[in-house]
Amino acid sequence: MQCLVVNSGEIPYTDNVYQPTLPTNNWGFDRVYMINLKRQTERRKRMLSALKELRFQYTVVDAVDGKNLTDEDLKKMRIKPLPGYQDPLLKRKITMEDIGWFLSHYKLWKEVDELELARVIILEDNLDFGNGFLSSFQNVIDEADAVAPDWELIYLGRGYASEDEPLVPDASLLVLPNYSYWTLAYTLTLAGARKLLAQRPLEKILPVDEYISIMFNKHDMTEYLEAFSPRDLYAYSAQPVLVHPLQFIGDPGYVSDAVDTRMSHDEL
């Protein structure tokens, strides 16, 4: 299996697998991944407790820490920013933290591809499952398999600006998403992972949530859309969403792993 090279070393895709002694149920998914920065110890403890309560057989994925990335790392991985990219809210170029965030998801897409995993769940560590998550999740997946069996990605939690999102035909729990932000929680199939990888996104990188939206042809910036083709990811979203951020920007104690102003000395 290949690895991502960072700081002159190798990052294995996943190596922290929890196999609980109690009966487990991954609801027909091959893996449940939870992405966490090693330095975010409180988030890790809280998520592990929640996942054990849900009786998932989960895999803890050590996130790529953008604070440790160097210009040499980017050169080795042939990472280049999407020309002209600017954060839509902060009006700044992509940062090392954004790149670490992207790589944390990218290495899972690679693992799905290489191991030929049919479907997986990908979770970040700053989320709240809420009451009744498991029953709601099963209902969403059952509906997706019934009315949109070709699905490749389903958002379980996200941010979105537009309320004008149509229901999937014959569905009551699934919508066709518009431009979405955050990558809190989503399901992904092998076909979806391969579409995300086929664009060689490290060569024109932008934040991972914007990239995923682009891949189902939703973004406010036409020039970003035109940088990738085809944009035919079969993406859907649970509505209402099943998980929410544990904290929002501005909340007491909020720490972002992606929002930072540090760029490479070459200004990426």
Short mmCIF file of C-alpha atoms in Angstrom, two decimals:
data_model
loop_
_atom_site.label_atom_id
_atom_site.label_comp_id
_atom_site.label_asym_id
_atom_site.label_seq_id
_atom_site.Cartn_x
_atom_site.Cartn_y
_atom_site.Cartn_z
CA MET A 1 0.00 0.00 0.00
CA GLN A 2 1.27 3.47 -0.85
CA CYS A 3 1.79 6.25 1.69
CA LEU A 4 1.78 10.01 1.61
CA VAL A 5 5.22 11.46 2.21
CA VAL A 6 5.40 14.31 4.73
CA ASN A 7 8.46 15.71 6.48
CA SER A 8 10.71 13.18 4.78
CA GLY A 9 8.69 10.33 6.23
CA GLU A 10 5.72 8.22 5.29
CA ILE A 11 2.16 8.56 6.53
CA PRO A 12 0.28 5.26 6.41
CA TYR A 13 -3.31 5.67 5.41
CA THR A 14 -4.80 4.11 8.55
CA ASP A 15 -3.31 2.20 11.41
CA ASN A 16 -5.49 2.74 14.49
CA VAL A 17 -8.33 0.25 14.24
CA TYR A 18 -10.76 -0.24 17.11
CA GLN A 19 -12.50 -3.61 17.26
CA PRO A 20 -14.92 -3.54 20.19
CA THR A 21 -15.69 -6.66 22.17
CA LEU A 22 -19.42 -5.87 22.21
CA PRO A 23 -21.50 -6.78 19.14
CA THR A 24 -21.02 -4.22 16.38
CA ASN A 25 -23.04 -3.03 13.42
CA ASN A 26 -21.54 -0.91 10.67
CA TRP A 27 -24.82 -0.99 8.75
CA GLY A 28 -23.32 -2.61 5.68
CA PHE A 29 -20.33 -0.23 5.46
CA ASP A 30 -16.83 -1.62 5.09
CA ARG A 31 -15.16 1.00 7.28
CA VAL A 32 -16.09 3.82 9.62
CA TYR A 33 -13.25 6.37 9.67
CA MET A 34 -12.80 9.12 12.25
CA ILE A 35 -10.26 11.83 11.35
CA ASN A 36 -8.51 13.48 14.28
CA LEU A 37 -5.38 15.56 14.84
CA LYS A 38 -3.22 13.96 17.51
CA ARG A 39 -2.96 17.29 19.34
CA GLN A 40 -6.77 17.51 19.62
CA THR A 41 -6.86 15.02 22.49
CA GLU A 42 -10.17 16.13 24.01
CA ARG A 43 -11.95 15.81 20.69
CA ARG A 44 -10.50 12.33 20.25
CA LYS A 45 -11.64 11.19 23.68
CA ARG A 46 -15.16 12.51 23.17
CA MET A 47 -15.52 10.97 19.70
CA LEU A 48 -14.15 7.59 20.78
CA SER A 49 -16.66 7.51 23.60
CA ALA A 50 -19.50 8.34 21.21
CA LEU A 51 -18.40 5.77 18.62
CA LYS A 52 -18.13 3.05 21.24
CA GLU A 53 -21.63 3.93 22.45
CA LEU A 54 -22.86 3.57 18.86
CA ARG A 55 -21.00 0.23 18.67
CA PHE A 56 -19.27 1.08 15.42
CA GLN A 57 -16.14 -0.82 14.52
CA TYR A 58 -14.17 2.29 13.69
CA THR A 59 -10.75 3.30 12.44
CA VAL A 60 -9.04 6.36 13.90
CA VAL A 61 -7.20 8.29 11.20
CA ASP A 62 -4.41 10.64 12.27
CA ALA A 63 -5.06 13.82 10.32
CA VAL A 64 -2.30 15.47 8.33
CA ASP A 65 -1.34 18.46 10.46
CA GLY A 66 -0.96 21.49 8.24
CA LYS A 67 1.11 23.21 10.90
CA ASN A 68 3.85 20.66 10.23
CA LEU A 69 3.78 20.79 6.43
CA THR A 70 6.72 22.38 4.64
CA ASP A 71 7.34 23.69 1.15
CA GLU A 72 9.52 20.62 0.57
CA ASP A 73 6.57 18.37 1.45
CA LEU A 74 4.42 20.13 -1.13
CA LYS A 75 7.10 19.70 -3.79
CA LYS A 76 7.47 15.99 -3.04
CA MET A 77 3.70 15.46 -3.31
CA ARG A 78 3.50 17.74 -6.37
CA ILE A 79 0.91 19.90 -4.69
CA LYS A 80 0.02 23.15 -6.39
CA PRO A 81 -2.85 25.53 -5.59
CA LEU A 82 -5.71 26.05 -7.99
CA PRO A 83 -4.66 29.15 -9.98
CA GLY A 84 -6.47 32.25 -8.78
CA TYR A 85 -8.06 30.55 -5.79
CA GLN A 86 -9.29 32.82 -3.00
CA ASP A 87 -11.28 31.81 0.06
CA PRO A 88 -14.87 33.01 -0.56
CA LEU A 89 -15.28 34.43 2.94
CA LEU A 90 -11.79 35.29 4.19
CA LYS A 91 -10.49 36.48 0.80
CA ARG A 92 -7.12 34.80 1.23
CA LYS A 93 -5.13 32.14 -0.58
CA ILE A 94 -5.16 28.52 0.45
CA THR A 95 -3.17 27.81 3.62
CA MET A 96 -1.08 24.91 4.84
CA GLU A 97 -3.91 24.07 7.24
CA ASP A 98 -6.33 23.85 4.31
CA ILE A 99 -3.90 21.52 2.56
CA GLY A 100 -3.56 19.30 5.63
CA TRP A 101 -7.36 19.14 5.83
CA PHE A 102 -7.55 18.09 2.16
CA LEU A 103 -4.82 15.46 2.55
CA SER A 104 -6.58 13.96 5.56
CA HIS A 105 -9.57 13.14 3.36
CA TYR A 106 -7.54 12.40 0.24
CA LYS A 107 -5.60 9.60 1.90
CA LEU A 108 -8.90 7.91 2.79
CA TRP A 109 -10.14 8.18 -0.79
CA LYS A 110 -6.86 6.50 -1.79
CA GLU A 111 -7.40 3.73 0.73
CA VAL A 112 -10.96 3.13 -0.46
CA ASP A 113 -9.62 2.85 -4.00
CA GLU A 114 -6.67 0.58 -3.23
CA LEU A 115 -8.60 -1.75 -0.93
CA GLU A 116 -11.66 -1.63 -3.20
CA LEU A 117 -13.98 -0.84 -0.30
CA ALA A 118 -17.57 -0.73 -1.53
CA ARG A 119 -18.79 1.97 0.86
CA VAL A 120 -17.40 3.79 3.89
CA ILE A 121 -18.37 6.45 6.43
CA ILE A 122 -15.98 9.37 6.95
CA LEU A 123 -16.32 11.45 10.12
CA GLU A 124 -14.44 14.44 11.48
CA ASP A 125 -13.97 14.97 15.20
CA ASN A 126 -15.88 18.21 15.76
CA LEU A 127 -19.41 16.89 15.52
CA ASP A 128 -22.43 15.96 17.60
CA PHE A 129 -24.40 12.88 16.58
CA GLY A 130 -27.56 13.98 18.33
CA ASN A 131 -30.40 11.79 19.56
CA GLY A 132 -31.64 8.99 17.37
CA PHE A 133 -28.67 9.09 15.02
CA LEU A 134 -28.55 5.37 14.27
CA SER A 135 -32.22 4.98 13.36
CA SER A 136 -32.15 8.17 11.27
CA PHE A 137 -28.96 7.05 9.54
CA GLN A 138 -30.42 3.66 8.67
CA ASN A 139 -33.55 5.30 7.29
CA VAL A 140 -31.48 7.62 5.08
CA ILE A 141 -29.33 4.80 3.71
CA ASP A 142 -32.33 2.55 3.12
CA GLU A 143 -34.04 5.34 1.21
CA ALA A 144 -30.92 6.13 -0.80
CA ASP A 145 -30.46 2.49 -1.78
CA ALA A 146 -34.10 2.34 -2.84
CA VAL A 147 -34.53 5.60 -4.80
CA ALA A 148 -30.95 6.49 -5.80
CA PRO A 149 -28.98 3.22 -5.84
CA ASP A 150 -26.25 4.85 -7.91
CA TRP A 151 -25.36 7.25 -5.08
CA GLU A 152 -21.65 7.92 -4.61
CA LEU A 153 -21.61 10.40 -1.73
CA ILE A 154 -24.21 11.28 0.90
CA TYR A 155 -23.70 14.19 3.27
CA LEU A 156 -24.70 13.34 6.83
CA GLY A 157 -23.63 16.76 8.10
CA ARG A 158 -22.72 19.94 6.22
CA GLY A 159 -23.23 23.66 6.00
CA TYR A 160 -25.21 25.21 3.19
CA ALA A 161 -26.44 28.65 2.24
CA SER A 162 -29.38 27.75 0.02
CA GLU A 163 -32.65 26.34 1.32
CA ASP A 164 -33.84 25.76 -2.24
CA GLU A 165 -32.73 22.17 -2.61
CA PRO A 166 -35.16 19.74 -4.26
CA LEU A 167 -36.05 16.42 -2.77
CA VAL A 168 -34.80 13.41 -4.66
CA PRO A 169 -37.76 11.93 -6.60
CA ASP A 170 -39.74 9.49 -4.43
CA ALA A 171 -37.67 10.43 -1.37
CA SER A 172 -38.57 12.19 1.87
CA LEU A 173 -35.14 12.26 3.56
CA LEU A 174 -32.76 13.05 0.68
CA VAL A 175 -32.14 16.25 -1.26
CA LEU A 176 -29.98 17.21 -4.23
CA PRO A 177 -27.46 19.52 -2.55
CA ASN A 178 -26.36 22.91 -3.77
CA TYR A 179 -22.92 24.30 -2.91
CA SER A 180 -22.06 22.90 0.52
CA TYR A 181 -19.31 23.56 3.02
CA TRP A 182 -17.76 21.51 5.84
CA THR A 183 -16.90 17.85 5.61
CA LEU A 184 -18.23 16.86 9.02
CA ALA A 185 -19.65 13.51 7.98
CA TYR A 186 -20.37 11.77 4.72
CA THR A 187 -20.66 8.34 3.18
CA LEU A 188 -18.63 7.45 0.12
CA THR A 189 -18.62 4.58 -2.36
CA LEU A 190 -15.74 3.11 -4.31
CA ALA A 191 -17.04 4.73 -7.49
CA GLY A 192 -17.24 8.09 -5.73
CA ALA A 193 -13.70 7.83 -4.37
CA ARG A 194 -12.37 7.03 -7.81
CA LYS A 195 -14.09 10.05 -9.32
CA LEU A 196 -12.59 12.30 -6.64
CA LEU A 197 -9.12 10.88 -7.32
CA ALA A 198 -9.36 10.88 -11.11
CA GLN A 199 -9.14 14.68 -11.27
CA ARG A 200 -5.61 14.64 -9.78
CA PRO A 201 -6.73 17.32 -7.33
CA LEU A 202 -3.36 17.75 -5.60
CA GLU A 203 -2.13 19.45 -8.76
CA LYS A 204 -4.77 22.20 -8.42
CA ILE A 205 -5.71 22.03 -4.79
CA LEU A 206 -8.34 24.04 -2.93
CA PRO A 207 -10.19 23.34 0.34
CA VAL A 208 -11.72 19.88 0.36
CA ASP A 209 -15.31 21.00 0.96
CA GLU A 210 -15.18 23.28 -2.08
CA TYR A 211 -13.64 20.50 -4.17
CA ILE A 212 -16.40 18.05 -3.30
CA SER A 213 -19.07 20.61 -4.25
CA ILE A 214 -17.31 21.28 -7.53
CA MET A 215 -17.35 17.58 -8.29
CA PHE A 216 -21.16 17.56 -8.30
CA ASN A 217 -21.11 20.78 -10.34
CA LYS A 218 -22.06 23.24 -7.61
CA HIS A 219 -19.93 26.30 -6.88
CA ASP A 220 -20.44 30.05 -7.14
CA MET A 221 -17.16 30.54 -9.01
CA THR A 222 -17.43 29.42 -12.64
CA GLU A 223 -13.66 29.47 -13.13
CA TYR A 224 -13.23 26.94 -10.33
CA LEU A 225 -15.82 24.64 -11.89
CA GLU A 226 -14.11 24.83 -15.26
CA ALA A 227 -10.81 23.64 -13.78
CA PHE A 228 -12.29 20.16 -13.26
CA SER A 229 -14.09 17.90 -15.70
CA PRO A 230 -16.18 15.79 -15.65
CA ARG A 231 -18.12 17.04 -12.63
CA ASP A 232 -20.48 14.10 -12.33
CA LEU A 233 -20.26 12.89 -8.74
CA TYR A 234 -23.66 11.47 -7.72
CA ALA A 235 -24.02 13.38 -4.46
CA TYR A 236 -26.99 13.64 -2.13
CA SER A 237 -27.61 14.96 1.36
CA ALA A 238 -29.67 13.84 4.30
CA GLN A 239 -32.32 16.44 5.04
CA PRO A 240 -32.45 17.28 7.83
CA VAL A 241 -28.77 16.62 8.43
CA LEU A 242 -27.95 13.97 11.01
CA VAL A 243 -24.92 15.55 12.67
CA HIS A 244 -24.00 19.11 13.57
CA PRO A 245 -20.76 20.89 14.50
CA LEU A 246 -19.96 20.59 18.16
CA GLN A 247 -18.73 24.20 18.05
CA PHE A 248 -19.06 27.06 15.62
CA ILE A 249 -16.57 29.82 14.82
CA GLY A 250 -16.85 32.38 17.61
CA ASP A 251 -18.00 29.93 20.27
CA PRO A 252 -15.95 29.92 23.52
CA GLY A 253 -13.05 27.52 23.20
CA TYR A 254 -13.50 27.04 19.45
CA VAL A 255 -10.33 25.88 17.70
CA SER A 256 -10.14 25.51 13.93
CA ASP A 257 -7.76 23.06 12.31
CA ALA A 258 -8.19 24.68 8.90
CA VAL A 259 -8.65 28.40 9.39
CA ASP A 260 -5.21 29.97 9.62
CA THR A 261 -3.28 32.54 7.63
CA ARG A 262 0.05 30.71 7.39
CA MET A 263 1.16 30.13 3.82
CA SER A 264 4.39 28.79 2.46
CA HIS A 265 7.24 31.25 1.99
CA ASP A 266 6.68 30.77 -1.72
CA GLU A 267 3.13 32.04 -1.15
CA LEU A 268 1.83 28.74 -2.52
#
